[in-house]
């Protein structure tokens, strides 16, 4: 397989230094169990199934597949459970069904957050021409998220990054800033960690199999 270019990396452009954790997916088989907890159980909002069989590492990437019946996958990092830091991942999707939503996100450690904190630093929705950044900072209400959106071709490789410091949260797309939130009340109050998901949102119409591939995930100080 031809080597995949690393593209324009925020870590390089911003001088983040060497990665301190992550996965280069330079092996074959299931995701490394020392690094990842693979989901097994009901799908997003109880729809479909998250199966370990939906994930495979090979050719230098991890592939997460979703089939026509809503069997899909996800995984949660065992590394870099922390408050503050920098994360970057290189991802592309297939020409996906709008009902399959790819997402790179930071999730609360121990699955607990008093503010339902969630940092979706690359999320695809029903509009397959867009990628979004969604910062969840409250459990309900009219303004429980801060958002940004960009129109890009997600079937091409792109680098998505998030920087979380005491001063705020910044999102980057191919090295450029596309999201900033410096409101102190929007800060997660707990440590977070990387997860990867391909979520199914059925609407009663047939589903086309879809997939995402991730070349690497890197964590920086």
Coordinates of C-alpha atoms in Angstrom, one line a residue:
X1 CA 0.0 0.0 0.0
X2 CA 1.3 3.5 -0.9
X3 CA 2.3 5.5 2.2
X4 CA -0.3 8.1 3.3
X5 CA 1.0 11.7 3.6
X6 CA 0.6 13.3 7.0
X7 CA -0.7 16.4 5.3
X8 CA -0.7 19.8 7.1
X9 CA -0.5 19.1 10.8
X10 CA -1.5 21.5 13.4
X11 CA 1.1 20.0 15.7
X12 CA 3.9 20.9 13.3
X13 CA 2.5 24.3 12.4
X14 CA 2.0 25.3 16.0
X15 CA 5.2 23.7 17.4
X16 CA 3.5 21.3 19.8
X17 CA 6.6 19.2 20.0
X18 CA 6.7 15.4 20.0
X19 CA 3.6 13.3 20.6
X20 CA 3.3 11.9 24.1
X21 CA 0.7 9.2 23.4
X22 CA -1.5 7.9 20.6
X23 CA -1.7 5.2 17.9
X24 CA -0.1 5.1 14.5
X25 CA -2.0 1.9 13.5
X26 CA 1.2 0.3 12.1
X27 CA 0.0 -3.2 12.8
X28 CA -2.8 -5.6 11.7
X29 CA -5.8 -7.1 13.4
X30 CA -8.0 -5.7 16.1
X31 CA -7.3 -2.3 17.7
X32 CA -4.5 -2.7 20.2
X33 CA -6.3 -3.7 23.5
X34 CA -3.6 -2.0 25.5
X35 CA -4.6 1.3 23.9
X36 CA -8.3 0.9 23.1
X37 CA -11.5 -0.3 24.6
X38 CA -13.7 -1.4 21.7
X39 CA -17.4 -0.9 22.1
X40 CA -19.7 -3.9 22.3
X41 CA -23.5 -3.3 22.8
X42 CA -26.3 -1.1 21.7
X43 CA -25.6 1.7 19.2
X44 CA -26.1 5.4 19.6
X45 CA -29.4 6.2 21.4
X46 CA -30.0 2.4 21.5
X47 CA -30.3 2.1 17.7
X48 CA -28.4 -0.6 15.9
X49 CA -25.4 -2.4 17.4
X50 CA -21.8 -1.5 18.1
X51 CA -19.7 -4.6 17.4
X52 CA -15.9 -5.2 17.8
X53 CA -16.1 -6.9 14.4
X54 CA -16.8 -3.5 12.8
X55 CA -13.2 -2.4 13.5
X56 CA -10.0 -3.6 11.8
X57 CA -6.4 -2.3 11.6
X58 CA -4.5 -2.9 8.4
X59 CA -2.5 -1.1 5.7
X60 CA -1.5 1.6 8.2
X61 CA -5.1 2.6 9.1
X62 CA -7.9 1.6 11.4
X63 CA -11.2 1.2 9.5
X64 CA -14.6 1.4 11.2
X65 CA -17.5 0.0 9.1
X66 CA -21.2 0.4 9.4
X67 CA -23.4 -2.1 7.5
X68 CA -26.9 -1.9 6.0
X69 CA -28.5 -3.2 9.3
X70 CA -26.9 -0.6 11.6
X71 CA -24.1 -2.7 12.9
X72 CA -21.2 -0.3 13.4
X73 CA -18.3 0.4 15.8
X74 CA -16.5 2.7 18.1
X75 CA -13.6 2.7 20.5
X76 CA -12.4 4.6 23.6
X77 CA -8.7 5.4 24.3
X78 CA -7.1 3.9 27.4
X79 CA -4.3 6.5 27.0
X80 CA -4.0 10.2 27.8
X81 CA -7.0 10.5 30.3
X82 CA -6.3 14.0 31.3
X83 CA -7.4 17.6 31.9
X84 CA -6.0 19.9 29.2
X85 CA -3.9 18.9 26.3
X86 CA -3.8 18.7 22.5
X87 CA -5.1 15.9 20.2
X88 CA -4.8 15.5 16.5
X89 CA -6.2 12.8 14.1
X90 CA -6.1 12.2 10.4
X91 CA -9.4 10.8 9.0
X92 CA -11.3 10.3 5.8
X93 CA -14.8 8.8 5.2
X94 CA -16.3 6.8 2.4
X95 CA -19.0 8.4 0.3
X96 CA -21.2 7.8 3.3
X97 CA -24.9 7.4 3.9
X98 CA -26.2 10.5 5.6
X99 CA -27.5 8.2 8.4
X100 CA -23.9 7.3 9.4
X101 CA -22.2 10.1 11.3
X102 CA -18.4 9.9 11.9
X103 CA -17.1 11.6 15.0
X104 CA -13.7 12.2 16.7
X105 CA -14.4 13.4 20.2
X106 CA -13.1 13.9 23.7
X107 CA -15.4 12.1 26.3
X108 CA -15.4 12.5 30.1
X109 CA -13.2 10.1 32.0
X110 CA -15.3 7.5 33.9
X111 CA -18.3 8.6 31.7
X112 CA -19.2 11.3 34.3
X113 CA -19.5 15.0 33.9
X114 CA -21.8 17.4 35.8
X115 CA -22.2 19.5 32.7
X116 CA -22.5 16.7 30.2
X117 CA -19.1 17.8 28.7
X118 CA -18.3 16.6 25.2
X119 CA -15.8 18.0 22.7
X120 CA -16.7 16.7 19.2
X121 CA -13.8 18.1 17.3
X122 CA -14.8 16.5 14.0
X123 CA -18.4 15.4 13.5
X124 CA -20.2 14.6 10.4
X125 CA -24.0 14.8 10.3
X126 CA -26.8 14.3 7.8
X127 CA -25.2 17.0 5.5
X128 CA -22.4 15.0 4.0
X129 CA -20.8 18.1 2.6
X130 CA -20.0 19.5 6.1
X131 CA -17.8 18.7 9.1
X132 CA -18.7 20.3 12.4
X133 CA -17.1 21.2 15.8
X134 CA -19.6 20.8 18.7
X135 CA -18.6 21.7 22.2
X136 CA -21.2 20.5 24.7
X137 CA -21.1 22.6 27.8
X138 CA -24.5 22.0 29.4
X139 CA -26.9 19.1 29.8
X140 CA -29.9 21.0 28.3
X141 CA -31.3 24.4 27.3
X142 CA -31.3 26.4 24.2
X143 CA -27.6 27.1 24.2
X144 CA -26.0 23.9 25.4
X145 CA -23.5 23.8 22.6
X146 CA -21.0 26.1 20.9
X147 CA -20.5 25.2 17.2
X148 CA -18.6 25.7 14.0
X149 CA -19.1 24.1 10.6
X150 CA -17.0 23.9 7.3
X151 CA -17.8 22.5 3.9
X152 CA -15.2 20.0 2.9
X153 CA -14.8 16.8 1.0
X154 CA -14.6 14.3 3.9
X155 CA -13.7 11.5 1.5
X156 CA -10.3 13.0 1.3
X157 CA -7.7 12.9 4.1
X158 CA -8.0 15.8 6.5
X159 CA -6.3 16.5 9.9
X160 CA -8.5 17.5 12.8
X161 CA -7.1 18.9 16.0
X162 CA -8.3 20.3 19.3
X163 CA -6.3 22.3 21.9
X164 CA -7.7 22.5 25.4
X165 CA -6.0 24.8 27.9
X166 CA -7.2 26.8 30.9
X167 CA -7.7 29.7 28.5
X168 CA -10.2 27.9 26.3
X169 CA -10.8 25.4 23.6
X170 CA -9.5 25.8 20.0
X171 CA -10.3 23.6 17.0
X172 CA -8.1 23.2 13.9
X173 CA -8.7 21.9 10.5
X174 CA -5.7 21.1 8.3
X175 CA -3.6 23.4 10.5
X176 CA -6.0 26.4 10.5
X177 CA -8.2 27.6 13.3
X178 CA -11.9 27.1 12.7
X179 CA -13.3 27.1 16.3
X180 CA -12.5 29.1 19.4
X181 CA -14.3 29.3 22.7
X182 CA -12.8 31.2 25.7
X183 CA -15.9 31.3 27.9
X184 CA -14.7 29.8 31.2
X185 CA -18.2 28.5 32.0
X186 CA -17.9 26.3 28.9
X187 CA -14.8 24.5 30.1
X188 CA -15.2 20.8 31.0
X189 CA -14.9 20.3 34.7
X190 CA -13.5 16.8 34.4
X191 CA -10.7 15.0 32.6
X192 CA -11.3 13.8 29.1
X193 CA -10.1 11.2 26.6
X194 CA -10.2 10.4 22.9
X195 CA -12.9 8.3 21.4
X196 CA -13.8 7.3 17.8
X197 CA -17.3 6.5 16.6
X198 CA -19.3 5.9 13.5
X199 CA -22.9 6.4 14.8
X200 CA -26.1 5.3 13.1
X201 CA -29.2 7.6 12.9
X202 CA -31.9 5.5 11.1
X203 CA -34.9 7.2 9.6
X204 CA -36.8 4.3 8.2
X205 CA -35.2 4.3 4.7
X206 CA -32.6 1.8 3.5
X207 CA -29.0 2.3 4.8
X208 CA -26.0 2.2 2.5
X209 CA -22.9 0.6 4.1
X210 CA -20.3 3.3 5.1
X211 CA -16.9 3.6 6.7
X212 CA -14.3 5.8 8.2
X213 CA -10.5 5.4 8.2
X214 CA -8.0 6.9 10.6
X215 CA -4.4 7.0 9.7
X216 CA -3.1 8.1 13.2
X217 CA -4.2 9.7 16.4
X218 CA -1.6 11.7 18.4
X219 CA -1.7 13.4 21.8
X220 CA 0.6 16.3 22.8
X221 CA 1.3 18.1 26.0

